[in-house]
Coordinates of C-alpha atoms in Angstrom, one line a residue:
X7 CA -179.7 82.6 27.7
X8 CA -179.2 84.7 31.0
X9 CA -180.5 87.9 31.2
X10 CA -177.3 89.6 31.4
X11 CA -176.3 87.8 28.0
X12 CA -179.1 89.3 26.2
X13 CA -178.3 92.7 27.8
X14 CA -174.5 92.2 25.8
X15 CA -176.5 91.1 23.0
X16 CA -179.0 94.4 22.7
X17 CA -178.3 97.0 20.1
X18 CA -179.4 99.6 22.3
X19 CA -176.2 98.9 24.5
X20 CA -173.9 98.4 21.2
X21 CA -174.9 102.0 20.6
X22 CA -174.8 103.3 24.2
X23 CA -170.7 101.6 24.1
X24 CA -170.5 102.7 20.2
X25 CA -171.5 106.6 21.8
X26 CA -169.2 106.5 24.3
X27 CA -166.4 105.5 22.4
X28 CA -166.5 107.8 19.3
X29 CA -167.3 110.9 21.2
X30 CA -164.5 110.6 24.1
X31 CA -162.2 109.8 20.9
X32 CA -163.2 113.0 19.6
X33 CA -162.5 114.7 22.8
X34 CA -159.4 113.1 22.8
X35 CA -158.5 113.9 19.6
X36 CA -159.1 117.4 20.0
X37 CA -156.7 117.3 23.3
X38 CA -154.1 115.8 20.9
X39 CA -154.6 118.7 18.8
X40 CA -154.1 121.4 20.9
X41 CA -151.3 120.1 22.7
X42 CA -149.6 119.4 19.4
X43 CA -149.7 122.7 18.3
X44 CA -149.4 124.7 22.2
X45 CA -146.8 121.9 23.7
X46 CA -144.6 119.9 21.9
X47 CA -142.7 122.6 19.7
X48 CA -141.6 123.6 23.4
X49 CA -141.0 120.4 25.6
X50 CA -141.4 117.1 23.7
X51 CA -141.0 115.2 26.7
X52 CA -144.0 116.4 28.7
X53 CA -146.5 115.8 25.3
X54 CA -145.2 112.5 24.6
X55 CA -145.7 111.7 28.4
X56 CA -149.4 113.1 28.0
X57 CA -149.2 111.3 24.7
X58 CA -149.4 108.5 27.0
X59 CA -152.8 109.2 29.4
X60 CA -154.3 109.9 26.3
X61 CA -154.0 107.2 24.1
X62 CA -154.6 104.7 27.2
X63 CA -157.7 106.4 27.9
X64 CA -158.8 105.4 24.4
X65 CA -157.0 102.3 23.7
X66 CA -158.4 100.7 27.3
X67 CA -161.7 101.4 26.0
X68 CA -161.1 98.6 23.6
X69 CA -159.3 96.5 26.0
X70 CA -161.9 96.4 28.3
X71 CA -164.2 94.5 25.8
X72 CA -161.6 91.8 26.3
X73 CA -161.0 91.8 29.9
X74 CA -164.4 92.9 31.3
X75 CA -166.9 93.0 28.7
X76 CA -166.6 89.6 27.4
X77 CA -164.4 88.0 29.8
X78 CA -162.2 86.6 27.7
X79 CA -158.8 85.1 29.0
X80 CA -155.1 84.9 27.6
X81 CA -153.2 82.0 28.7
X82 CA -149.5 83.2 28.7
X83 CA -146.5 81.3 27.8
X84 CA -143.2 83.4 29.6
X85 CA -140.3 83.2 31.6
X86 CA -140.0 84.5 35.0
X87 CA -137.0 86.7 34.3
X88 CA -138.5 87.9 31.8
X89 CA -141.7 89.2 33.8
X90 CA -139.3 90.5 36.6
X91 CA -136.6 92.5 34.4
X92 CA -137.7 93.4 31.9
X93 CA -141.4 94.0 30.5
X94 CA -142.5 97.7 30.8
X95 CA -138.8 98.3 31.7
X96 CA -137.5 98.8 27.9
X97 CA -138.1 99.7 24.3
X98 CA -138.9 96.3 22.7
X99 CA -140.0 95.4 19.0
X100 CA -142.7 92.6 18.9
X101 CA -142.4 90.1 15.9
X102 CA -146.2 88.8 15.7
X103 CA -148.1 86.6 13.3
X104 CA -150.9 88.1 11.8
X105 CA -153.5 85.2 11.5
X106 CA -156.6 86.3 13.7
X107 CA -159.4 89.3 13.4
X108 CA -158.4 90.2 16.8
X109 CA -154.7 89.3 17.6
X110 CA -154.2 92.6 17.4
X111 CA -156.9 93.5 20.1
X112 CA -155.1 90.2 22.5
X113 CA -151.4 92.3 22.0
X114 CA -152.9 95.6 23.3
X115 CA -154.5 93.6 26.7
X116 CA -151.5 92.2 26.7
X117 CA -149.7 95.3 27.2
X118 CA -152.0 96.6 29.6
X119 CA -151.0 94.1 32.0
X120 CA -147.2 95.4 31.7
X121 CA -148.4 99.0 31.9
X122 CA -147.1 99.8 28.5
X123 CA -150.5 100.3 26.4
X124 CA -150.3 103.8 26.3
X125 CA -147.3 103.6 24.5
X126 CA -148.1 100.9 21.9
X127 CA -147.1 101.5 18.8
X128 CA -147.0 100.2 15.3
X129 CA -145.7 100.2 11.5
X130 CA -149.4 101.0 10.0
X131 CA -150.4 102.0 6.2
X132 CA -150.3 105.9 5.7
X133 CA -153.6 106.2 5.1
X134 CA -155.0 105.3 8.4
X135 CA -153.6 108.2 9.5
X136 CA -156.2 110.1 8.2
X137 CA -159.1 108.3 10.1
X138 CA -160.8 109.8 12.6
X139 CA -160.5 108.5 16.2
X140 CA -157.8 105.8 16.2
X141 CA -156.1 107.3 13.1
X142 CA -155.4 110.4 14.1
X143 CA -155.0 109.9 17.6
X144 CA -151.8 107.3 15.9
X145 CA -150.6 110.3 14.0
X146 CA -150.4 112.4 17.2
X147 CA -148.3 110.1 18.7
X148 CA -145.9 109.4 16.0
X149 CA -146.7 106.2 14.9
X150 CA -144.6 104.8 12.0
X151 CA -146.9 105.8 8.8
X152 CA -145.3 103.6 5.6
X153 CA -146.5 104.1 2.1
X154 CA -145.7 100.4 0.9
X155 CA -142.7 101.2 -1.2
X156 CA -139.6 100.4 0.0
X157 CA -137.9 103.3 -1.8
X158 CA -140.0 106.1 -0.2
X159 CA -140.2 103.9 3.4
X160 CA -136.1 103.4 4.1
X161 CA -135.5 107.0 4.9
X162 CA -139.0 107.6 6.8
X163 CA -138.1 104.3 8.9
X164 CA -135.2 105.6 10.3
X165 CA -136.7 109.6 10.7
X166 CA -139.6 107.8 12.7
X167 CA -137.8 105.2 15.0
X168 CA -135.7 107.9 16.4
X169 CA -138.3 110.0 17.2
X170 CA -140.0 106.5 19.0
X171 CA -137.0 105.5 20.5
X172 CA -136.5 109.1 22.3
X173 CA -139.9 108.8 24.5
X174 CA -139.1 108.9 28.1
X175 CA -140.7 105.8 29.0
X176 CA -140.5 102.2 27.6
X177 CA -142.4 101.7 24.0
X178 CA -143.8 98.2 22.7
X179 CA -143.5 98.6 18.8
X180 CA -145.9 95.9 17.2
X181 CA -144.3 94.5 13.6
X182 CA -146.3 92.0 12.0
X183 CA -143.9 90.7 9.6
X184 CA -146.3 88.7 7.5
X185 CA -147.5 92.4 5.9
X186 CA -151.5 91.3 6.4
X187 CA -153.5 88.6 7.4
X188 CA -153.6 85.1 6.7
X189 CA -156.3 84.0 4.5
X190 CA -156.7 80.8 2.4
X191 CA -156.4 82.8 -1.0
X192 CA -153.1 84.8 0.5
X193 CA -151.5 81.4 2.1
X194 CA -151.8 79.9 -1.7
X195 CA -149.7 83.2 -3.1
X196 CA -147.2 82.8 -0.1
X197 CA -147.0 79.0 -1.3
X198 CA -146.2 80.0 -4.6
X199 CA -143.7 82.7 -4.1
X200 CA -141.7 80.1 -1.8
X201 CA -141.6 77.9 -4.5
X202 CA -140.6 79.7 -7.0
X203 CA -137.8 81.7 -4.8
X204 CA -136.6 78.2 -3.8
X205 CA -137.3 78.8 -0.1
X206 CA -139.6 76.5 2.6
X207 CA -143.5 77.1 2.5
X208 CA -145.1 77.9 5.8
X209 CA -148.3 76.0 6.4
X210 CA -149.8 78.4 8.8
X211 CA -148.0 81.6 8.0
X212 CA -147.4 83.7 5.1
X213 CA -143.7 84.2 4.3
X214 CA -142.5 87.1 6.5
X215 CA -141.3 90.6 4.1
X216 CA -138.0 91.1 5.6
X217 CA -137.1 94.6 4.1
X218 CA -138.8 96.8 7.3
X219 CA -137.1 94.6 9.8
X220 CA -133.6 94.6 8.6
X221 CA -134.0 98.6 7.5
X222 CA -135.3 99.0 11.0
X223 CA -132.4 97.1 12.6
X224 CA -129.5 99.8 12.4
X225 CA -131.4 102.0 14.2
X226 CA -132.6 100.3 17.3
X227 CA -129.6 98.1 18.3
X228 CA -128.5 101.0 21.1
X229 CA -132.4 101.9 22.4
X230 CA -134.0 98.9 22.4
X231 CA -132.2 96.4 23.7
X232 CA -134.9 93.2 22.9
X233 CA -136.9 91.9 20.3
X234 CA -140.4 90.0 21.5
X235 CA -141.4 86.7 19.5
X236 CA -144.8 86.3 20.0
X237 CA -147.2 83.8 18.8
X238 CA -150.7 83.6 19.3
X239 CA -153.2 80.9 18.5
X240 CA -156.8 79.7 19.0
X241 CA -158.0 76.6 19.4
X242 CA -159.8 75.6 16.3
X243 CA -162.6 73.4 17.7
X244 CA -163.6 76.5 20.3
X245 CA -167.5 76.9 20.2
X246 CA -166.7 81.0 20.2
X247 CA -164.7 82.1 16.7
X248 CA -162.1 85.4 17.6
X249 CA -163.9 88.0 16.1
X250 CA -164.8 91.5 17.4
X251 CA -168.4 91.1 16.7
X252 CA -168.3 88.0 19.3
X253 CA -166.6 89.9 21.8
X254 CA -169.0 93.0 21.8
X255 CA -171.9 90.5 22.3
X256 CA -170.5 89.5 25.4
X257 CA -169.2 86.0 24.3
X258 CA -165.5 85.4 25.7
X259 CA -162.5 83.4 23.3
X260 CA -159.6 82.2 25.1
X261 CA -156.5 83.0 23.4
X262 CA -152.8 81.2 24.2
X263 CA -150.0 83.4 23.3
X264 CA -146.2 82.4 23.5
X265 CA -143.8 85.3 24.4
X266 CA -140.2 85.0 24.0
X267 CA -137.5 87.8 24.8
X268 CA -134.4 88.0 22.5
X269 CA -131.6 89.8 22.8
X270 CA -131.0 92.3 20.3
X271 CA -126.8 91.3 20.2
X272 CA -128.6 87.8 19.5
X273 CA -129.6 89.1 15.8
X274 CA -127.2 89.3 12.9
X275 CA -125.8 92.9 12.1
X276 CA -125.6 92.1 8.1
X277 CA -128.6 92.7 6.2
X278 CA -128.8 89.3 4.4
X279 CA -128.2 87.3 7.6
X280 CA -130.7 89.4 9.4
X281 CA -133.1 88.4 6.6
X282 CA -132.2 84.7 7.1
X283 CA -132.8 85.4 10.7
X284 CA -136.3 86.2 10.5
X285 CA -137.3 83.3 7.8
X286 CA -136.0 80.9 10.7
X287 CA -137.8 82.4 12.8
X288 CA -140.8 82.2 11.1
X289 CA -140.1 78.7 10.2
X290 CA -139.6 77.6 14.1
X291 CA -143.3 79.9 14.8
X292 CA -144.8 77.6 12.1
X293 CA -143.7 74.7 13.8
X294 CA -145.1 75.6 17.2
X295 CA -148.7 76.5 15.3
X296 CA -148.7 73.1 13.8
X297 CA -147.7 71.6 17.3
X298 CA -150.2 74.1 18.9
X299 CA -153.3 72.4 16.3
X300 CA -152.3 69.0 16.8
X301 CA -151.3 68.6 20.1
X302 CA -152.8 71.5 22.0
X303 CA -149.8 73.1 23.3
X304 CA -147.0 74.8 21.3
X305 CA -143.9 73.2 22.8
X306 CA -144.8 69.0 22.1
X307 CA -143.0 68.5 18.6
X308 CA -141.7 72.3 17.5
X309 CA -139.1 71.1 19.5
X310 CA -139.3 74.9 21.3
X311 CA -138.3 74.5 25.0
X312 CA -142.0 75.2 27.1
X313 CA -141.6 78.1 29.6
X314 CA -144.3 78.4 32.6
X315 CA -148.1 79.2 32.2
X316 CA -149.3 82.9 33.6
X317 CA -152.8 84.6 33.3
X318 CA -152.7 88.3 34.5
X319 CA -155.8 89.8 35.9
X320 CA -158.0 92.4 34.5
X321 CA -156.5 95.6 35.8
X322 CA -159.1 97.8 37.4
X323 CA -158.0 101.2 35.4
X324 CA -159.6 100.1 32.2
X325 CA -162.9 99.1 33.9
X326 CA -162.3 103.0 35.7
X327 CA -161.8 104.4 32.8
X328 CA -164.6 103.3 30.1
X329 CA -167.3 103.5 32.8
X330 CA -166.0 107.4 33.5
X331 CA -166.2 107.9 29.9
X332 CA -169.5 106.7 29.6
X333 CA -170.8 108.9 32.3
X334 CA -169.6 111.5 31.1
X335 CA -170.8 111.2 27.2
X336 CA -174.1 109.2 27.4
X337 CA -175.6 111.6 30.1
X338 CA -175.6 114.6 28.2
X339 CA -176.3 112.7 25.4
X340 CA -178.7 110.8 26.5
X341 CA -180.6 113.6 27.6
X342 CA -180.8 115.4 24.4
X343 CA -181.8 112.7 22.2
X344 CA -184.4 111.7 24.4
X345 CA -185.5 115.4 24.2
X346 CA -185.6 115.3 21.0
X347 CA -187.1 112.3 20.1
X348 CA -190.1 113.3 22.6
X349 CA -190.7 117.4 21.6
X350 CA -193.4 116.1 18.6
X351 CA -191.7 118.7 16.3
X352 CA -190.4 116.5 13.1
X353 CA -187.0 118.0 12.4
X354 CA -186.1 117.2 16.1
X355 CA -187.1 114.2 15.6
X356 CA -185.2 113.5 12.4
X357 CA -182.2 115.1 13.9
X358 CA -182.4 112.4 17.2
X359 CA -182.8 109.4 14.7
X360 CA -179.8 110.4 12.4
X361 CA -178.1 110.7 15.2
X362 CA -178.5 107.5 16.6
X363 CA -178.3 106.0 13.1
X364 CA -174.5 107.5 12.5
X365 CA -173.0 106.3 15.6
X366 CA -174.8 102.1 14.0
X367 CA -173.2 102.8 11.2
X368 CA -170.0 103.9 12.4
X369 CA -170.1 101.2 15.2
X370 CA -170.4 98.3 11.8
X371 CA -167.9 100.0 10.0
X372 CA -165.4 99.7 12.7
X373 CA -165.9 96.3 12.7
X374 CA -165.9 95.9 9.3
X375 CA -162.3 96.9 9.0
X376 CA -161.1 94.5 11.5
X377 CA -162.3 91.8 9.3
X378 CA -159.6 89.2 7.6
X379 CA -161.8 89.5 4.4
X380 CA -160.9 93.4 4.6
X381 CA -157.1 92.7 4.6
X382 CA -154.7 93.8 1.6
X383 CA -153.9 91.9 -1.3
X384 CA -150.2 89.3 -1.0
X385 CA -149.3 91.2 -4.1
X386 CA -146.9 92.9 -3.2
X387 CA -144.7 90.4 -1.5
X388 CA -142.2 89.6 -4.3
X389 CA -141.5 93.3 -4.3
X390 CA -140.8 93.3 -0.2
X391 CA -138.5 90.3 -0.8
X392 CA -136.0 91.7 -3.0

């Protein structure tokens, strides 16, 4: 193991990146807050364009364990025109499958490289708003916070997109149709409800919940003129699983993500066919997973026409920006614990060791929650599918 690898490895440098993040989100939290109180009630378009800066400068920090930290790549599947007109030129809903620990972590660098990753957005649970760091900094800039009941969703859906679709520059909405991960256990359920609803059985997806697509639908036909499919798979056999934990210890994945841009006047305007629309979708993204396992490439029998291969390059800014936020927090920090820790007085002492001991445990339960295990429960998908 090189030396460099065991310097990745260290928990003294987990806690020196796990500083640096949770106190610059704190300081960008606190940004949020005052500009959300002193700016937007007077000129929405200004805070949603500092909206922007900030949430980059935090997101990127996470980015740049893919891109820099690990050195992880992402083999890209997409058309040229595509790439030319119109990524980071529009409003565009992504339709992803939710199968990986980190596939949402690959969709953010993914973004980065078409300079929209300030403005990702997301459908997320309500109560994540409430978390400090990436939760709030979501709720600052109006992420679309759902409850999980359709009844009490509809209207907020529609309240929330046009507040998205009125930023003044291009959005990237994520929607992972699938409602929560794939897991063994959840796959069985899916299995089960297909069954018994008379519909076909994905082998590596769950059956997509079509109600916050087709409620969604109505009100981004005239601002967002194209919907994203994107796939993204892992080679099974890779000596490096896709986990977070892997990719803070320095060890790099390679990920292969398909991307294909659809028309928004492509998609049925009834609700039912809309519905129908997704299914088949889902069904032709199944197909290009099984092709993807057997044959090592999506396009050999899903019958999916192959578009050319890209792999964008780190950009610079997210290297830039997580090494001036380090500066800037571990110095002072740094300074003070080590202050502390040396004065001989106990309570000092204490106080530097807690310290250090809260921003471990905050560090493992970060990564706790990006674990599949930590997923919700595939109950509720009869419910989503009426």
């Amino acid at each position: 193991m090189s030396w460099i690898r065991r310097i990745k490895q260290s928990t003294p440098v987990h806690l020196c990146l796990a500083v640096t993040f949770f106190t610059s989100g704190l300081i960008i939290n606190a940004t949020q807050l005052v500009l959300f109180i002193t700016l937007k009630p007077f000129n929405k378009t200004l805070y949603r364009s500092l909206m922007f800066y900030l949430c980059y400068s935090l997101y990127s920090q996470i980015v740049f364990l893919t891109d820099w930290w690990s050195n992880s790549r992402i083999i890209l599947f997409i058309d040229d025109e595509s790439i030319k007109k119109h990524f980071g030129r529009e409003h565009v809903i992504g339709l992803m499958n939710h199968t990986y620990e980190i596939d949402w972590l690959v969709g953010w660098s993914f973004c980065d490289k078409i300079r929209v990753l300030g403005n990702c957005k997301a459908y997320a649970k309500k109560v994540i708003q409430y978390l400090p760091i990436i939760g709030w900094a979501w709720k600052f800039s109006e992420f679309v916070f759902l409850e999980r009941s359709f009844d009490k969703d509809k209207e907020m859906i529609g309240r929330q997109l046009a507040n998205l679709l009125a930023y003044p520059d291009p959005i990237f909405l994520l929607l992972t149709p699938e409602g929560t991960r794939f897991t063994k256990e959840k796959h069985e359920a899916s299995v089960k409800f297909a069954k018994e609803k008379g519909t076909t059985a994905l082998t590596h997806h769950l059956i997509p919940r079509t109600r916050g697509f087709t409620t969604s639908l109505p009100h981004m036909r005239d601002k967002c003129p194209g919907i994203l499919d994107v796939q993204l798979a892992f080679k099974r056999d890779d000596k490096v699983a896709p986990t977070v934990s892997n990719l803070l210890c320095g060890r790099g994945v390679t990920a292969y993500m398909y991307i294909n841009r659809i028309d928004m006047r492509d998609v049925p305007e009834k609700e039912e066919e809309a519905a129908e629309w997704l299914q088949e979708l889902f069904r032709q993204k199944d197909r290009m997973q099984e092709s993807f396992h057997t044959h090592g490439d999506f396009f050999a029998t899903s019958g999916v026409a192959p578009k050319p291969q890209h792999e964008f390059k780190p950009r610079l800014s997210t290297l830039l920006n997580t090494t001036g936020w380090a500066v800037v927090t571990l110095t002072p920090m740094t300074f003070y614990l080590i202050k502390m820790l040396l004065s001989g007085e106990i309570i000092f002492f204490s106080i530097g060791a807690g310290v250090l001991f809260t921003f471990h445990t905050l560090l493992q339960k970060a990564i706790g929650m990006s674990k599949i295990s930590k997923g919700s429960t595939y109950g509720a998908v009869q419910r989503d599918h009426q």
